[in-house]
Amino acid sequence: MWERRLAGPIRCFVRSRAADVMLAAVLAGYGGLDALTQPDWPGPRPAVAALVVAAGVCLAWRRRRPVLAFTGTMGALTVVLVAFGHFESGSSLLISLVAAYSVGVYGADLRYAGGAIVCFTAAMGLREPNGEALPDMLWTLAALALPVTVGLATRALRGRTLVLEERTVTLEREQEQRAAAAVAEERRRIARELHDIISHGLGVVVLQAGAAEQVLDRDPAKAREALALIRATGQEAIGEMGTLVGLIRDDPEPSRDPQPTLADLDRLVATTCALGLPVRMMTEGTAGRVPAAVELSAYRVVQESLTNALKHAGNARVSVVLRYQPDDLEVEVSDDGPGCPQGAGGRHGLTGLRERVSIFGGRFEAGRGQTGGWTVRASFPTAR
């Protein structure tokens, strides 16, 4: 646990400017002390040590100015070679390797770095015997090219990692957007479901309450029938709303009562007829296999249309037709009443129906019929 807590601060320190300054100070001090005390360096020792310290100090800019830092480091060591003579020491090798790796990782333009490598390599063979000059130069060139290559590979790997991280962030953002869109669509669907349930249930309750009030004194039996229908409609609406709400709350055992299907249209038509609106239902074609979502939406189309007919059709007759075709299901509800006047209620319900049908890629029409009245027609593709 403590290792994880320390990993973040350590990583931040390693990537900081202070870490570069500390590294440069350590290498500069080590190189200067090595040049003063070890016999591998030429004389005069103080001047050589000063140049080695300058080479190490340049590493403080290895990330902010990588090419400049590398050029300064190798330039100082090249001056030692040209002015004072050949040397082979561990401190100079360590300083050179760090500078070469840093310019490979952080350098943007490596032409100057390549020139510095060539100059340093050529200087290594200036005061060497002919037989030893070429091997020393080749070894120096390989020793500097290897950390530069490793640095370039590290930079490429970091670039790929950065690209992958950006793609991951983009995918997460797109996933969140898709989730938000799905939530919004689900809210719209729930709003449509609630509108259909409440609109139909309350419409029936209001009409039956009015009928019961009219016959309460002269025909109590008829009034009781209306009240019984009000109770049954209210219980049905409450049950459907309970099912809908149970699907969206965090109840471990929500209600899973089945949603209405086309098989429930007979009961819906019978209920509407009992309210005083004559409805005739017909089926054309051979009933095929219809997806459950299409069945629910087709039922809601008929339910909303009958509710609007109860409100606006008056003393009219309603026809409900289900047309089964090879690739789609068509629902048509028409009446011969005066129709829904422009600007009357129910427009929200028709908008919800249109959205329902459009989800399945179907067609929806609602308007005055050719011979009067009002016609609602919806077509649902069933081939998919």
PDB file of N, CA and C in Angstrom, residues 156-256:
ATOM      1  N   ALA A 156       9.158   7.003 -29.603  1.00  0.00           N
ATOM      2  CA  ALA A 156       8.091   6.419 -30.423  1.00  0.00           C
ATOM      3  C   ALA A 156       7.096   5.645 -29.560  1.00  0.00           C
ATOM      4  N   LEU A 157       7.626   4.901 -28.575  1.00  0.00           N
ATOM      5  CA  LEU A 157       6.739   4.144 -27.688  1.00  0.00           C
ATOM      6  C   LEU A 157       5.854   5.085 -26.874  1.00  0.00           C
ATOM      7  N   ARG A 158       6.441   6.181 -26.385  1.00  0.00           N
ATOM      8  CA  ARG A 158       5.634   7.147 -25.640  1.00  0.00           C
ATOM      9  C   ARG A 158       4.574   7.779 -26.525  1.00  0.00           C
ATOM     10  N   GLY A 159       4.937   8.046 -27.788  1.00  0.00           N
ATOM     11  CA  GLY A 159       3.954   8.610 -28.706  1.00  0.00           C
ATOM     12  C   GLY A 159       2.782   7.669 -28.931  1.00  0.00           C
ATOM     13  N   ARG A 160       3.088   6.372 -29.110  1.00  0.00           N
ATOM     14  CA  ARG A 160       1.995   5.402 -29.278  1.00  0.00           C
ATOM     15  C   ARG A 160       1.150   5.322 -28.020  1.00  0.00           C
ATOM     16  N   THR A 161       1.809   5.344 -26.867  1.00  0.00           N
ATOM     17  CA  THR A 161       1.053   5.302 -25.611  1.00  0.00           C
ATOM     18  C   THR A 161       0.146   6.513 -25.482  1.00  0.00           C
ATOM     19  N   LEU A 162       0.656   7.688 -25.860  1.00  0.00           N
ATOM     20  CA  LEU A 162      -0.151   8.902 -25.793  1.00  0.00           C
ATOM     21  C   LEU A 162      -1.344   8.819 -26.732  1.00  0.00           C
ATOM     22  N   VAL A 163      -1.109   8.288 -27.942  1.00  0.00           N
ATOM     23  CA  VAL A 163      -2.212   8.133 -28.897  1.00  0.00           C
ATOM     24  C   VAL A 163      -3.271   7.178 -28.355  1.00  0.00           C
ATOM     25  N   LEU A 164      -2.808   6.066 -27.764  1.00  0.00           N
ATOM     26  CA  LEU A 164      -3.747   5.107 -27.187  1.00  0.00           C
ATOM     27  C   LEU A 164      -4.528   5.728 -26.036  1.00  0.00           C
ATOM     28  N   GLU A 165      -3.853   6.524 -25.211  1.00  0.00           N
ATOM     29  CA  GLU A 165      -4.555   7.183 -24.109  1.00  0.00           C
ATOM     30  C   GLU A 165      -5.601   8.164 -24.640  1.00  0.00           C
ATOM     31  N   GLU A 166      -5.241   8.913 -25.692  1.00  0.00           N
ATOM     32  CA  GLU A 166      -6.203   9.848 -26.273  1.00  0.00           C
ATOM     33  C   GLU A 166      -7.392   9.095 -26.871  1.00  0.00           C
ATOM     34  N   ARG A 167      -7.111   7.969 -27.536  1.00  0.00           N
ATOM     35  CA  ARG A 167      -8.207   7.173 -28.090  1.00  0.00           C
ATOM     36  C   ARG A 167      -9.087   6.620 -26.978  1.00  0.00           C
ATOM     37  N   THR A 168      -8.449   6.207 -25.885  1.00  0.00           N
ATOM     38  CA  THR A 168      -9.225   5.689 -24.760  1.00  0.00           C
ATOM     39  C   THR A 168     -10.133   6.761 -24.188  1.00  0.00           C
ATOM     40  N   VAL A 169      -9.582   7.972 -24.028  1.00  0.00           N
ATOM     41  CA  VAL A 169     -10.399   9.074 -23.521  1.00  0.00           C
ATOM     42  C   VAL A 169     -11.538   9.386 -24.483  1.00  0.00           C
ATOM     43  N   THR A 170     -11.234   9.378 -25.795  1.00  0.00           N
ATOM     44  CA  THR A 170     -12.280   9.644 -26.789  1.00  0.00           C
ATOM     45  C   THR A 170     -13.365   8.582 -26.737  1.00  0.00           C
ATOM     46  N   LEU A 171     -12.951   7.311 -26.636  1.00  0.00           N
ATOM     47  CA  LEU A 171     -13.934   6.228 -26.568  1.00  0.00           C
ATOM     48  C   LEU A 171     -14.778   6.329 -25.300  1.00  0.00           C
ATOM     49  N   GLU A 172     -14.137   6.671 -24.190  1.00  0.00           N
ATOM     50  CA  GLU A 172     -14.900   6.830 -22.948  1.00  0.00           C
ATOM     51  C   GLU A 172     -15.895   7.975 -23.063  1.00  0.00           C
ATOM     52  N   ARG A 173     -15.456   9.083 -23.702  1.00  0.00           N
ATOM     53  CA  ARG A 173     -16.368  10.218 -23.880  1.00  0.00           C
ATOM     54  C   ARG A 173     -17.534   9.829 -24.793  1.00  0.00           C
ATOM     55  N   GLU A 174     -17.217   9.101 -25.889  1.00  0.00           N
ATOM     56  CA  GLU A 174     -18.295   8.672 -26.782  1.00  0.00           C
ATOM     57  C   GLU A 174     -19.232   7.698 -26.078  1.00  0.00           C
ATOM     58  N   GLN A 175     -18.662   6.823 -25.253  1.00  0.00           N
ATOM     59  CA  GLN A 175     -19.504   5.885 -24.517  1.00  0.00           C
ATOM     60  C   GLN A 175     -20.425   6.621 -23.550  1.00  0.00           C
ATOM     61  N   GLU A 176     -19.885   7.651 -22.886  1.00  0.00           N
ATOM     62  CA  GLU A 176     -20.725   8.449 -21.987  1.00  0.00           C
ATOM     63  C   GLU A 176     -21.819   9.175 -22.755  1.00  0.00           C
ATOM     64  N   GLN A 177     -21.469   9.687 -23.945  1.00  0.00           N
ATOM     65  CA  GLN A 177     -22.476  10.369 -24.751  1.00  0.00           C
ATOM     66  C   GLN A 177     -23.560   9.398 -25.209  1.00  0.00           C
ATOM     67  N   ARG A 178     -23.132   8.186 -25.625  1.00  0.00           N
ATOM     68  CA  ARG A 178     -24.132   7.192 -26.036  1.00  0.00           C
ATOM     69  C   ARG A 178     -25.010   6.780 -24.856  1.00  0.00           C
ATOM     70  N   ALA A 179     -24.380   6.655 -23.670  1.00  0.00           N
ATOM     71  CA  ALA A 179     -25.168   6.307 -22.490  1.00  0.00           C
ATOM     72  C   ALA A 179     -26.169   7.408 -22.159  1.00  0.00           C
ATOM     73  N   ALA A 180     -25.702   8.682 -22.265  1.00  0.00           N
ATOM     74  CA  ALA A 180     -26.613   9.797 -22.000  1.00  0.00           C
ATOM     75  C   ALA A 180     -27.750   9.835 -23.014  1.00  0.00           C
ATOM     76  N   ALA A 181     -27.416   9.557 -24.292  1.00  0.00           N
ATOM     77  CA  ALA A 181     -28.469   9.528 -25.316  1.00  0.00           C
ATOM     78  C   ALA A 181     -29.453   8.393 -25.056  1.00  0.00           C
ATOM     79  N   ALA A 182     -28.913   7.236 -24.616  1.00  0.00           N
ATOM     80  CA  ALA A 182     -29.806   6.121 -24.309  1.00  0.00           C
ATOM     81  C   ALA A 182     -30.720   6.452 -23.134  1.00  0.00           C
ATOM     82  N   VAL A 183     -30.146   7.137 -22.120  1.00  0.00           N
ATOM     83  CA  VAL A 183     -30.972   7.537 -20.971  1.00  0.00           C
ATOM     84  C   VAL A 183     -32.060   8.509 -21.408  1.00  0.00           C
ATOM     85  N   ALA A 184     -31.683   9.479 -22.266  1.00  0.00           N
ATOM     86  CA  ALA A 184     -32.675  10.444 -22.745  1.00  0.00           C
ATOM     87  C   ALA A 184     -33.769   9.754 -23.551  1.00  0.00           C
ATOM     88  N   GLU A 185     -33.359   8.804 -24.400  1.00  0.00           N
ATOM     89  CA  GLU A 185     -34.358   8.080 -25.189  1.00  0.00           C
ATOM     90  C   GLU A 185     -35.269   7.245 -24.293  1.00  0.00           C
ATOM     91  N   GLU A 186     -34.660   6.641 -23.263  1.00  0.00           N
ATOM     92  CA  GLU A 186     -35.481   5.851 -22.345  1.00  0.00           C
ATOM     93  C   GLU A 186     -36.459   6.744 -21.583  1.00  0.00           C
ATOM     94  N   ARG A 187     -36.025   7.943 -21.227  1.00  0.00           N
ATOM     95  CA  ARG A 187     -36.942   8.869 -20.567  1.00  0.00           C
ATOM     96  C   ARG A 187     -38.095   9.264 -21.486  1.00  0.00           C
ATOM     97  N   ARG A 188     -37.754   9.518 -22.758  1.00  0.00           N
ATOM     98  CA  ARG A 188     -38.823   9.845 -23.706  1.00  0.00           C
ATOM     99  C   ARG A 188     -39.788   8.678 -23.872  1.00  0.00           C
ATOM    100  N   ARG A 189     -39.237   7.463 -23.919  1.00  0.00           N
ATOM    101  CA  ARG A 189     -40.118   6.293 -24.055  1.00  0.00           C
ATOM    102  C   ARG A 189     -41.026   6.142 -22.845  1.00  0.00           C
ATOM    103  N   ILE A 190     -40.449   6.347 -21.657  1.00  0.00           N
ATOM    104  CA  ILE A 190     -41.255   6.234 -20.434  1.00  0.00           C
ATOM    105  C   ILE A 190     -42.318   7.331 -20.414  1.00  0.00           C
ATOM    106  N   ALA A 191     -41.928   8.541 -20.866  1.00  0.00           N
ATOM    107  CA  ALA A 191     -42.918   9.619 -20.913  1.00  0.00           C
ATOM    108  C   ALA A 191     -44.066   9.275 -21.852  1.00  0.00           C
ATOM    109  N   ARG A 192     -43.730   8.665 -22.999  1.00  0.00           N
ATOM    110  CA  ARG A 192     -44.801   8.259 -23.926  1.00  0.00           C
ATOM    111  C   ARG A 192     -45.695   7.192 -23.301  1.00  0.00           C
ATOM    112  N   GLU A 193     -45.051   6.219 -22.633  1.00  0.00           N
ATOM    113  CA  GLU A 193     -45.839   5.159 -21.999  1.00  0.00           C
ATOM    114  C   GLU A 193     -46.775   5.744 -20.935  1.00  0.00           C
ATOM    115  N   LEU A 194     -46.222   6.631 -20.098  1.00  0.00           N
ATOM    116  CA  LEU A 194     -47.057   7.225 -19.054  1.00  0.00           C
ATOM    117  C   LEU A 194     -48.178   8.059 -19.651  1.00  0.00           C
ATOM    118  N   HIS A 195     -47.869   8.788 -20.719  1.00  0.00           N
ATOM    119  CA  HIS A 195     -48.925   9.582 -21.360  1.00  0.00           C
ATOM    120  C   HIS A 195     -50.037   8.679 -21.878  1.00  0.00           C
ATOM    121  N   ASP A 196     -49.641   7.573 -22.543  1.00  0.00           N
ATOM    122  CA  ASP A 196     -50.668   6.671 -23.090  1.00  0.00           C
ATOM    123  C   ASP A 196     -51.528   6.086 -21.977  1.00  0.00           C
ATOM    124  N   ILE A 197     -50.876   5.647 -20.899  1.00  0.00           N
ATOM    125  CA  ILE A 197     -51.628   5.019 -19.806  1.00  0.00           C
ATOM    126  C   ILE A 197     -52.562   6.027 -19.137  1.00  0.00           C
ATOM    127  N   ILE A 198     -51.989   7.193 -18.782  1.00  0.00           N
ATOM    128  CA  ILE A 198     -52.793   8.182 -18.063  1.00  0.00           C
ATOM    129  C   ILE A 198     -53.874   8.763 -18.951  1.00  0.00           C
ATOM    130  N   SER A 199     -53.536   9.054 -20.222  1.00  0.00           N
ATOM    131  CA  SER A 199     -54.523   9.655 -21.118  1.00  0.00           C
ATOM    132  C   SER A 199     -55.708   8.721 -21.331  1.00  0.00           C
ATOM    133  N   HIS A 200     -55.419   7.463 -21.606  1.00  0.00           N
ATOM    134  CA  HIS A 200     -56.518   6.519 -21.846  1.00  0.00           C
ATOM    135  C   HIS A 200     -57.316   6.273 -20.573  1.00  0.00           C
ATOM    136  N   GLY A 201     -56.593   5.998 -19.467  1.00  0.00           N
ATOM    137  CA  GLY A 201     -57.299   5.682 -18.224  1.00  0.00           C
ATOM    138  C   GLY A 201     -58.148   6.838 -17.731  1.00  0.00           C
ATOM    139  N   LEU A 202     -57.581   8.047 -17.691  1.00  0.00           N
ATOM    140  CA  LEU A 202     -58.345   9.195 -17.207  1.00  0.00           C
ATOM    141  C   LEU A 202     -59.476   9.565 -18.159  1.00  0.00           C
ATOM    142  N   GLY A 203     -59.227   9.372 -19.481  1.00  0.00           N
ATOM    143  CA  GLY A 203     -60.323   9.645 -20.414  1.00  0.00           C
ATOM    144  C   GLY A 203     -61.528   8.757 -20.152  1.00  0.00           C
ATOM    145  N   VAL A 204     -61.255   7.480 -19.941  1.00  0.00           N
ATOM    146  CA  VAL A 204     -62.360   6.549 -19.651  1.00  0.00           C
ATOM    147  C   VAL A 204     -63.025   6.904 -18.318  1.00  0.00           C
ATOM    148  N   VAL A 205     -62.204   7.224 -17.299  1.00  0.00           N
ATOM    149  CA  VAL A 205     -62.761   7.551 -15.986  1.00  0.00           C
ATOM    150  C   VAL A 205     -63.654   8.790 -16.066  1.00  0.00           C
ATOM    151  N   VAL A 206     -63.186   9.826 -16.765  1.00  0.00           N
ATOM    152  CA  VAL A 206     -63.980  11.058 -16.862  1.00  0.00           C
ATOM    153  C   VAL A 206     -65.302  10.808 -17.583  1.00  0.00           C
ATOM    154  N   LEU A 207     -65.244  10.070 -18.677  1.00  0.00           N
ATOM    155  CA  LEU A 207     -66.480   9.804 -19.426  1.00  0.00           C
ATOM    156  C   LEU A 207     -67.466   8.975 -18.601  1.00  0.00           C
ATOM    157  N   GLN A 208     -66.966   7.957 -17.937  1.00  0.00           N
ATOM    158  CA  GLN A 208     -67.865   7.112 -17.139  1.00  0.00           C
ATOM    159  C   GLN A 208     -68.385   7.853 -15.912  1.00  0.00           C
ATOM    160  N   ALA A 209     -67.537   8.721 -15.340  1.00  0.00           N
ATOM    161  CA  ALA A 209     -68.030   9.511 -14.210  1.00  0.00           C
ATOM    162  C   ALA A 209     -69.172  10.421 -14.647  1.00  0.00           C
ATOM    163  N   GLY A 210     -69.046  11.009 -15.840  1.00  0.00           N
ATOM    164  CA  GLY A 210     -70.134  11.837 -16.355  1.00  0.00           C
ATOM    165  C   GLY A 210     -71.390  11.030 -16.615  1.00  0.00           C
ATOM    166  N   ALA A 211     -71.223   9.823 -17.175  1.00  0.00           N
ATOM    167  CA  ALA A 211     -72.384   8.974 -17.428  1.00  0.00           C
ATOM    168  C   ALA A 211     -73.047   8.551 -16.125  1.00  0.00           C
ATOM    169  N   ALA A 212     -72.242   8.205 -15.103  1.00  0.00           N
ATOM    170  CA  ALA A 212     -72.813   7.808 -13.824  1.00  0.00           C
ATOM    171  C   ALA A 212     -73.566   8.961 -13.173  1.00  0.00           C
ATOM    172  N   GLU A 213     -73.041  10.148 -13.304  1.00  0.00           N
ATOM    173  CA  GLU A 213     -73.719  11.308 -12.723  1.00  0.00           C
ATOM    174  C   GLU A 213     -75.076  11.556 -13.382  1.00  0.00           C
ATOM    175  N   GLN A 214     -75.167  11.307 -14.683  1.00  0.00           N
ATOM    176  CA  GLN A 214     -76.416  11.557 -15.397  1.00  0.00           C
ATOM    177  C   GLN A 214     -77.496  10.540 -15.035  1.00  0.00           C
ATOM    178  N   VAL A 215     -77.129   9.304 -14.796  1.00  0.00           N
ATOM    179  CA  VAL A 215     -78.138   8.252 -14.562  1.00  0.00           C
ATOM    180  C   VAL A 215     -78.205   7.849 -13.088  1.00  0.00           C
ATOM    181  N   LEU A 216     -77.497   8.561 -12.212  1.00  0.00           N
ATOM    182  CA  LEU A 216     -77.435   8.149 -10.815  1.00  0.00           C
ATOM    183  C   LEU A 216     -78.817   8.087 -10.172  1.00  0.00           C
ATOM    184  N   ASP A 217     -79.677   9.061 -10.448  1.00  0.00           N
ATOM    185  CA  ASP A 217     -80.988   9.114  -9.804  1.00  0.00           C
ATOM    186  C   ASP A 217     -81.997   8.191 -10.474  1.00  0.00           C
ATOM    187  N   ARG A 218     -82.046   8.179 -11.792  1.00  0.00           N
ATOM    188  CA  ARG A 218     -83.090   7.409 -12.476  1.00  0.00           C
ATOM    189  C   ARG A 218     -82.702   5.958 -12.769  1.00  0.00           C
ATOM    190  N   ASP A 219     -81.408   5.652 -12.796  1.00  0.00           N
ATOM    191  CA  ASP A 219     -81.008   4.271 -13.117  1.00  0.00           C
ATOM    192  C   ASP A 219     -79.770   3.916 -12.299  1.00  0.00           C
ATOM    193  N   PRO A 220     -79.958   3.625 -11.004  1.00  0.00           N
ATOM    194  CA  PRO A 220     -78.809   3.306 -10.153  1.00  0.00           C
ATOM    195  C   PRO A 220     -77.985   2.128 -10.651  1.00  0.00           C
ATOM    196  N   ALA A 221     -78.667   1.136 -11.281  1.00  0.00           N
ATOM    197  CA  ALA A 221     -77.927  -0.032 -11.776  1.00  0.00           C
ATOM    198  C   ALA A 221     -76.931   0.376 -12.858  1.00  0.00           C
ATOM    199  N   LYS A 222     -77.372   1.244 -13.758  1.00  0.00           N
ATOM    200  CA  LYS A 222     -76.482   1.730 -14.813  1.00  0.00           C
ATOM    201  C   LYS A 222     -75.336   2.531 -14.217  1.00  0.00           C
ATOM    202  N   ALA A 223     -75.635   3.315 -13.200  1.00  0.00           N
ATOM    203  CA  ALA A 223     -74.580   4.092 -12.544  1.00  0.00           C
ATOM    204  C   ALA A 223     -73.558   3.171 -11.890  1.00  0.00           C
ATOM    205  N   ARG A 224     -74.036   2.064 -11.281  1.00  0.00           N
ATOM    206  CA  ARG A 224     -73.099   1.131 -10.659  1.00  0.00           C
ATOM    207  C   ARG A 224     -72.206   0.475 -11.706  1.00  0.00           C
ATOM    208  N   GLU A 225     -72.784   0.187 -12.881  1.00  0.00           N
ATOM    209  CA  GLU A 225     -71.956  -0.379 -13.947  1.00  0.00           C
ATOM    210  C   GLU A 225     -70.849   0.595 -14.355  1.00  0.00           C
ATOM    211  N   ALA A 226     -71.217   1.869 -14.468  1.00  0.00           N
ATOM    212  CA  ALA A 226     -70.214   2.881 -14.829  1.00  0.00           C
ATOM    213  C   ALA A 226     -69.141   2.984 -13.748  1.00  0.00           C
ATOM    214  N   LEU A 227     -69.564   2.966 -12.482  1.00  0.00           N
ATOM    215  CA  LEU A 227     -68.584   3.043 -11.398  1.00  0.00           C
ATOM    216  C   LEU A 227     -67.680   1.812 -11.370  1.00  0.00           C
ATOM    217  N   ALA A 228     -68.257   0.644 -11.672  1.00  0.00           N
ATOM    218  CA  ALA A 228     -67.443  -0.571 -11.714  1.00  0.00           C
ATOM    219  C   ALA A 228     -66.408  -0.491 -12.830  1.00  0.00           C
ATOM    220  N   LEU A 229     -66.835   0.070 -13.982  1.00  0.00           N
ATOM    221  CA  LEU A 229     -65.892   0.225 -15.083  1.00  0.00           C
ATOM    222  C   LEU A 229     -64.798   1.232 -14.730  1.00  0.00           C
ATOM    223  N   ILE A 230     -65.167   2.295 -14.002  1.00  0.00           N
ATOM    224  CA  ILE A 230     -64.179   3.267 -13.543  1.00  0.00           C
ATOM    225  C   ILE A 230     -63.141   2.581 -12.653  1.00  0.00           C
ATOM    226  N   ARG A 231     -63.650   1.758 -11.725  1.00  0.00           N
ATOM    227  CA  ARG A 231     -62.729   1.055 -10.826  1.00  0.00           C
ATOM    228  C   ARG A 231     -61.805   0.127 -11.600  1.00  0.00           C
ATOM    229  N   ALA A 232     -62.355  -0.641 -12.561  1.00  0.00           N
ATOM    230  CA  ALA A 232     -61.531  -1.586 -13.324  1.00  0.00           C
ATOM    231  C   ALA A 232     -60.494  -0.845 -14.162  1.00  0.00           C
ATOM    232  N   THR A 233     -60.921   0.267 -14.786  1.00  0.00           N
ATOM    233  CA  THR A 233     -59.971   1.041 -15.598  1.00  0.00           C
ATOM    234  C   THR A 233     -58.872   1.632 -14.725  1.00  0.00           C
ATOM    235  N   GLY A 234     -59.249   2.164 -13.546  1.00  0.00           N
ATOM    236  CA  GLY A 234     -58.240   2.713 -12.643  1.00  0.00           C
ATOM    237  C   GLY A 234     -57.265   1.663 -12.174  1.00  0.00           C
ATOM    238  N   GLN A 235     -57.758   0.460 -11.843  1.00  0.00           N
ATOM    239  CA  GLN A 235     -56.862  -0.606 -11.407  1.00  0.00           C
ATOM    240  C   GLN A 235     -55.909  -1.018 -12.531  1.00  0.00           C
ATOM    241  N   GLU A 236     -56.448  -1.086 -13.755  1.00  0.00           N
ATOM    242  CA  GLU A 236     -55.596  -1.459 -14.884  1.00  0.00           C
ATOM    243  C   GLU A 236     -54.507  -0.411 -15.113  1.00  0.00           C
ATOM    244  N   ALA A 237     -54.872   0.886 -15.048  1.00  0.00           N
ATOM    245  CA  ALA A 237     -53.887   1.953 -15.245  1.00  0.00           C
ATOM    246  C   ALA A 237     -52.835   1.932 -14.143  1.00  0.00           C
ATOM    247  N   ILE A 238     -53.280   1.718 -12.898  1.00  0.00           N
ATOM    248  CA  ILE A 238     -52.334   1.650 -11.780  1.00  0.00           C
ATOM    249  C   ILE A 238     -51.368   0.484 -11.968  1.00  0.00           C
ATOM    250  N   GLY A 239     -51.902  -0.658 -12.433  1.00  0.00           N
ATOM    251  CA  GLY A 239     -51.042  -1.815 -12.649  1.00  0.00           C
ATOM    252  C   GLY A 239     -50.001  -1.558 -13.726  1.00  0.00           C
ATOM    253  N   GLU A 240     -50.428  -0.948 -14.837  1.00  0.00           N
ATOM    254  CA  GLU A 240     -49.471  -0.662 -15.902  1.00  0.00           C
ATOM    255  C   GLU A 240     -48.428   0.347 -15.463  1.00  0.00           C
ATOM    256  N   MET A 241     -48.847   1.381 -14.717  1.00  0.00           N
ATOM    257  CA  MET A 241     -47.871   2.358 -14.236  1.00  0.00           C
ATOM    258  C   MET A 241     -46.921   1.729 -13.223  1.00  0.00           C
ATOM    259  N   GLY A 242     -47.418   0.828 -12.380  1.00  0.00           N
ATOM    260  CA  GLY A 242     -46.544   0.138 -11.438  1.00  0.00           C
ATOM    261  C   GLY A 242     -45.501  -0.690 -12.151  1.00  0.00           C
ATOM    262  N   THR A 243     -45.908  -1.365 -13.240  1.00  0.00           N
ATOM    263  CA  THR A 243     -44.952  -2.139 -14.023  1.00  0.00           C
ATOM    264  C   THR A 243     -43.893  -1.239 -14.639  1.00  0.00           C
ATOM    265  N   LEU A 244     -44.337  -0.104 -15.197  1.00  0.00           N
ATOM    266  CA  LEU A 244     -43.407   0.818 -15.845  1.00  0.00           C
ATOM    267  C   LEU A 244     -42.431   1.415 -14.843  1.00  0.00           C
ATOM    268  N   VAL A 245     -42.935   1.843 -13.689  1.00  0.00           N
ATOM    269  CA  VAL A 245     -42.059   2.429 -12.671  1.00  0.00           C
ATOM    270  C   VAL A 245     -41.127   1.373 -12.088  1.00  0.00           C
ATOM    271  N   GLY A 246     -41.619   0.141 -11.964  1.00  0.00           N
ATOM    272  CA  GLY A 246     -40.780  -0.922 -11.427  1.00  0.00           C
ATOM    273  C   GLY A 246     -39.584  -1.237 -12.305  1.00  0.00           C
ATOM    274  N   LEU A 247     -39.684  -0.951 -13.600  1.00  0.00           N
ATOM    275  CA  LEU A 247     -38.578  -1.222 -14.505  1.00  0.00           C
ATOM    276  C   LEU A 247     -37.450  -0.206 -14.377  1.00  0.00           C
ATOM    277  N   ILE A 248     -37.708   0.959 -13.781  1.00  0.00           N
ATOM    278  CA  ILE A 248     -36.693   2.012 -13.744  1.00  0.00           C
ATOM    279  C   ILE A 248     -36.204   2.311 -12.338  1.00  0.00           C
ATOM    280  N   ARG A 249     -36.727   1.696 -11.316  1.00  0.00           N
ATOM    281  CA  ARG A 249     -36.247   1.978  -9.967  1.00  0.00           C
ATOM    282  C   ARG A 249     -35.355   0.834  -9.503  1.00  0.00           C
ATOM    283  N   ASP A 250     -34.634   1.063  -8.454  1.00  0.00           N
ATOM    284  CA  ASP A 250     -33.673   0.086  -7.953  1.00  0.00           C
ATOM    285  C   ASP A 250     -34.328  -0.908  -7.004  1.00  0.00           C
ATOM    286  N   ASP A 251     -35.444  -1.449  -7.388  1.00  0.00           N
ATOM    287  CA  ASP A 251     -36.124  -2.449  -6.573  1.00  0.00           C
ATOM    288  C   ASP A 251     -35.532  -3.807  -6.907  1.00  0.00           C
ATOM    289  N   PRO A 252     -35.060  -4.569  -5.921  1.00  0.00           N
ATOM    290  CA  PRO A 252     -34.482  -5.870  -6.249  1.00  0.00           C
ATOM    291  C   PRO A 252     -35.474  -6.828  -6.866  1.00  0.00           C
ATOM    292  N   GLU A 253     -36.764  -6.661  -6.603  1.00  0.00           N
ATOM    293  CA  GLU A 253     -37.776  -7.534  -7.188  1.00  0.00           C
ATOM    294  C   GLU A 253     -38.892  -6.678  -7.771  1.00  0.00           C
ATOM    295  N   PRO A 254     -38.621  -5.954  -8.869  1.00  0.00           N
ATOM    296  CA  PRO A 254     -39.655  -5.109  -9.448  1.00  0.00           C
ATOM    297  C   PRO A 254     -40.732  -5.949 -10.121  1.00  0.00           C
ATOM    298  N   SER A 255     -41.878  -5.319 -10.318  1.00  0.00           N
ATOM    299  CA  SER A 255     -42.984  -5.991 -10.990  1.00  0.00           C
ATOM    300  C   SER A 255     -42.617  -6.275 -12.430  1.00  0.00           C
ATOM    301  N   ARG A 256     -42.928  -7.465 -12.905  1.00  0.00           N
ATOM    302  CA  ARG A 256     -42.592  -7.877 -14.266  1.00  0.00           C
ATOM    303  C   ARG A 256     -43.844  -8.310 -15.030  1.00  0.00           C
TER     304      ARG A 256
END
